[in-house]
């Protein structure tokens, strides 16, 4: 590799040399001038998903009709797609199932875990966790009669997880540790094995939310002896907007946990239509109602691409690209008041890099509306640049950084309002 | 209309004369020889849904990318599609929202209702209710600490709802009446207004499951002063396999109920990313996680067709067609041991007609595998013939009855196993 340079030709050289560069062609990219750095919110459309969608609608729904449940594999899709996701996250095929949304799955697992951990009253989490996770934890506590306490440990700097505080807080009262593996704003990523081991030593269960790491960061649930996990499929997994989520339960726990959302898809013999709920054995008991087959089936092309590429190769590229981005930041943006709001150490970071700026909101608006760059923004001041290593190019990164620079040096952001838009 | 006759030409005459016959052309029907009488399980594919799916995948996901949440109306889709469904069920636009599955929505509403009805301990339901509803009720009771009792009232004859028993059971202990409007096996349909009024007189809330009536039976939630309802969109609404469900909450109750699945989509200002759950006002608080946009958006073409046709016209056709079916049954099938397992009175029936036969399972198998007729079967002996008045033809009905007859007179069913197939 030639030594680091700031110009765009160097970015192009990196693109030419990168062994994974050709995966970009597997995605539908209609406008090559659009710099998409929000794959950490909604992944791009795999070309294979277009064909799959056509087949799903016309042939499977339109022609197989009700027979699709058997003949097109709809009935077993939660397990089939789950087994593929299992390979991305270091779990056994029968330890992962696709169901509902991340928040609904979190509710199911949290309630089940707290009922198993009778007598233990504390749940540990942190203030880097995705807010929906905190809301679900609060709701579960309220529902179970306020016998539990939620300790939201504060990050020491708003970037790194409160690791020391977490270890200090673990004790015989801890029922559950519930954390995001990669933090949605700062990209801080916990050492899953270490935290899980410490929690287990205190007799606690551990639940990881993998939304911001799955598909970009290697995850080894079995190796880390993780109890429970949830995650979404519409970010780095490229499953489509709002595609159903997944849940993981370590095999030996599966038959000890009860799903509070005890619907017929979790019933032992649902088509016997018995009047009393009898949970199926294994993970299927954590299903509830009929799943949205079109959205569920369209997860598969994205997972297949990740499996074809291999998660370790992807991670290596993600690190190469984020380090390149950070070098550019250091030279070109830091002098303009941009801060690095992610850990500097790649080992502590997921696959997005967050930059702070006092004018972050207006800069973000300028990027989107004038510069054809799509990052995303998280209040109060953070611009997240998501590196989706299957399709993000070095040239994308270079262009985004140059345009960020231009927006500040030419004060383009001043054309925009300091009021946040209604939805982002 | 010419007098009733048993031959197929009479069926063709009825098809030619029926003012709604042309709606059939709005559906993708690739094999005109296939007699599809399972629209009460999975509705057919509207042609418009094919175009919509293409646009959704390529243009909205593939090209709008993350901007789709605003620019393609994904963020407001739960309300937008909900407001259209409201027009099918006699509710205000802000009283219906699309979310999750029927079972998950039922859980949310049941738990919220029981918490509102402090001090009342009984839930009334019946054994005609869809099993998943009973399982969800059982799960909610278990979760709330077994302070509630579920009374599953028995139908007097396995066909009609236990109306008298229900009225006799209502008292100051009744917290909630939870029933299927149309029963999934027998097609018995409650008088929604009468039951709701009786329950209200006793101080109970009422929750109707509309899965087997919505899109085929007129429903007037406001007129009947109904408190709560849930329903699916993949049967007579033609929303696609496993398409998301909807929930209804009467406006004055909305801000008094708390969603136990308190995820970020129900948060007041979700993008402020606050650490504490504060429910949105109105129905949005009953959302939980990110919805599956592809499956959700594809509900719309089916709803639009129903609205275009008008539910009263549809109901009239459904009754014309079911009466025709029952006349054929009486002449051609009753002598062969088929029983009518639905109410004879059209006013007490939904849009499917159930026929029983001691060899029901094997007859069903023969229909599917040799006769190109797709009904469905419910243990122990019931063949359900679903009339989806948007596309079922009189000729479909005639052919199905003739083939049922042939299967029995020629003992074709004897080729099939008495063991149920793994999934149906």
Short mmCIF file of C-alpha atoms in Angstrom, two decimals, chain A residues 33-44 184-185 235-236 325 333 338 351-357 359-379 381-388 391-392 396-397 399-401 403-405 407 421 423-424, chain B residues 64-71 271:
data_model
loop_
_atom_site.label_atom_id
_atom_site.label_comp_id
_atom_site.label_asym_id
_atom_site.label_seq_id
_atom_site.Cartn_x
_atom_site.Cartn_y
_atom_site.Cartn_z
CA UNK A 33 -23.06 10.26 -7.16
CA UNK A 34 -25.03 9.73 -3.96
CA UNK A 35 -22.72 9.07 -1.03
CA UNK A 36 -24.61 6.75 1.28
CA UNK A 37 -23.16 6.57 4.76
CA UNK A 38 -26.28 5.47 6.61
CA UNK A 39 -26.09 1.73 6.15
CA UNK A 40 -26.00 1.61 9.93
CA UNK A 41 -29.64 2.80 9.87
CA UNK A 42 -30.97 1.20 6.71
CA UNK A 43 -28.80 -1.06 4.60
CA UNK A 44 -28.82 -0.88 0.82
CA UNK A 184 -25.82 3.53 18.62
CA UNK A 185 -24.34 7.01 18.98
CA UNK A 235 -28.96 -2.14 9.22
CA UNK A 236 -25.76 -3.96 8.22
CA UNK A 325 -11.82 8.10 7.71
CA UNK A 333 -11.87 18.31 10.01
CA UNK A 338 -15.04 18.54 14.55
CA UNK A 351 -18.50 0.07 12.09
CA UNK A 352 -19.73 3.63 12.26
CA UNK A 353 -17.67 6.68 13.17
CA UNK A 354 -19.31 9.60 14.92
CA UNK A 355 -18.15 13.14 14.53
CA UNK A 356 -19.35 15.96 16.74
CA UNK A 357 -19.64 19.62 15.86
CA UNK A 359 -23.26 23.06 14.26
CA UNK A 360 -23.81 19.33 13.72
CA UNK A 361 -27.51 19.59 12.94
CA UNK A 362 -27.11 22.29 10.31
CA UNK A 363 -24.07 20.63 8.81
CA UNK A 364 -26.07 17.41 8.52
CA UNK A 365 -28.88 19.27 6.74
CA UNK A 366 -26.42 20.83 4.31
CA UNK A 367 -24.83 17.45 3.59
CA UNK A 368 -28.20 15.94 2.76
CA UNK A 369 -29.75 18.79 0.83
CA UNK A 370 -26.81 20.25 -1.08
CA UNK A 371 -24.02 17.78 -1.02
CA UNK A 372 -25.65 14.46 -1.90
CA UNK A 373 -24.20 12.82 1.18
CA UNK A 374 -26.49 10.82 3.44
CA UNK A 375 -25.13 10.29 6.94
CA UNK A 376 -27.43 10.56 9.93
CA UNK A 377 -27.67 12.84 12.86
CA UNK A 378 -28.23 12.15 16.53
CA UNK A 379 -29.03 14.94 18.93
CA UNK A 381 -24.47 17.35 17.89
CA UNK A 382 -23.41 14.03 16.38
CA UNK A 383 -23.09 13.15 12.72
CA UNK A 384 -22.81 9.40 12.29
CA UNK A 385 -20.88 8.11 9.30
CA UNK A 386 -21.78 4.49 8.79
CA UNK A 387 -19.32 2.25 7.06
CA UNK A 388 -21.11 -0.71 5.55
CA UNK A 391 -20.58 -1.51 -0.32
CA UNK A 392 -19.02 1.63 1.17
CA UNK A 396 -17.37 7.62 -0.67
CA UNK A 397 -15.52 8.35 2.54
CA UNK A 399 -15.92 12.71 -0.79
CA UNK A 400 -17.97 12.91 2.42
CA UNK A 401 -15.05 14.32 4.37
CA UNK A 403 -17.85 18.01 1.60
CA UNK A 404 -18.03 18.24 5.37
CA UNK A 405 -14.98 20.46 5.18
CA UNK A 407 -19.76 23.07 4.38
CA UNK A 421 -36.80 18.48 11.04
CA UNK A 423 -38.49 13.06 11.57
CA UNK A 424 -35.04 11.79 10.73
CA UNK B 64 -34.88 6.66 -1.41
CA UNK B 65 -32.94 4.60 1.13
CA UNK B 66 -33.12 6.14 4.61
CA UNK B 67 -35.06 9.13 3.20
CA UNK B 68 -37.97 6.76 2.65
CA UNK B 69 -39.04 7.21 6.27
CA UNK B 70 -40.04 10.76 5.41
CA UNK B 71 -40.29 10.97 1.66
CA UNK B 271 -35.92 11.31 18.10
#
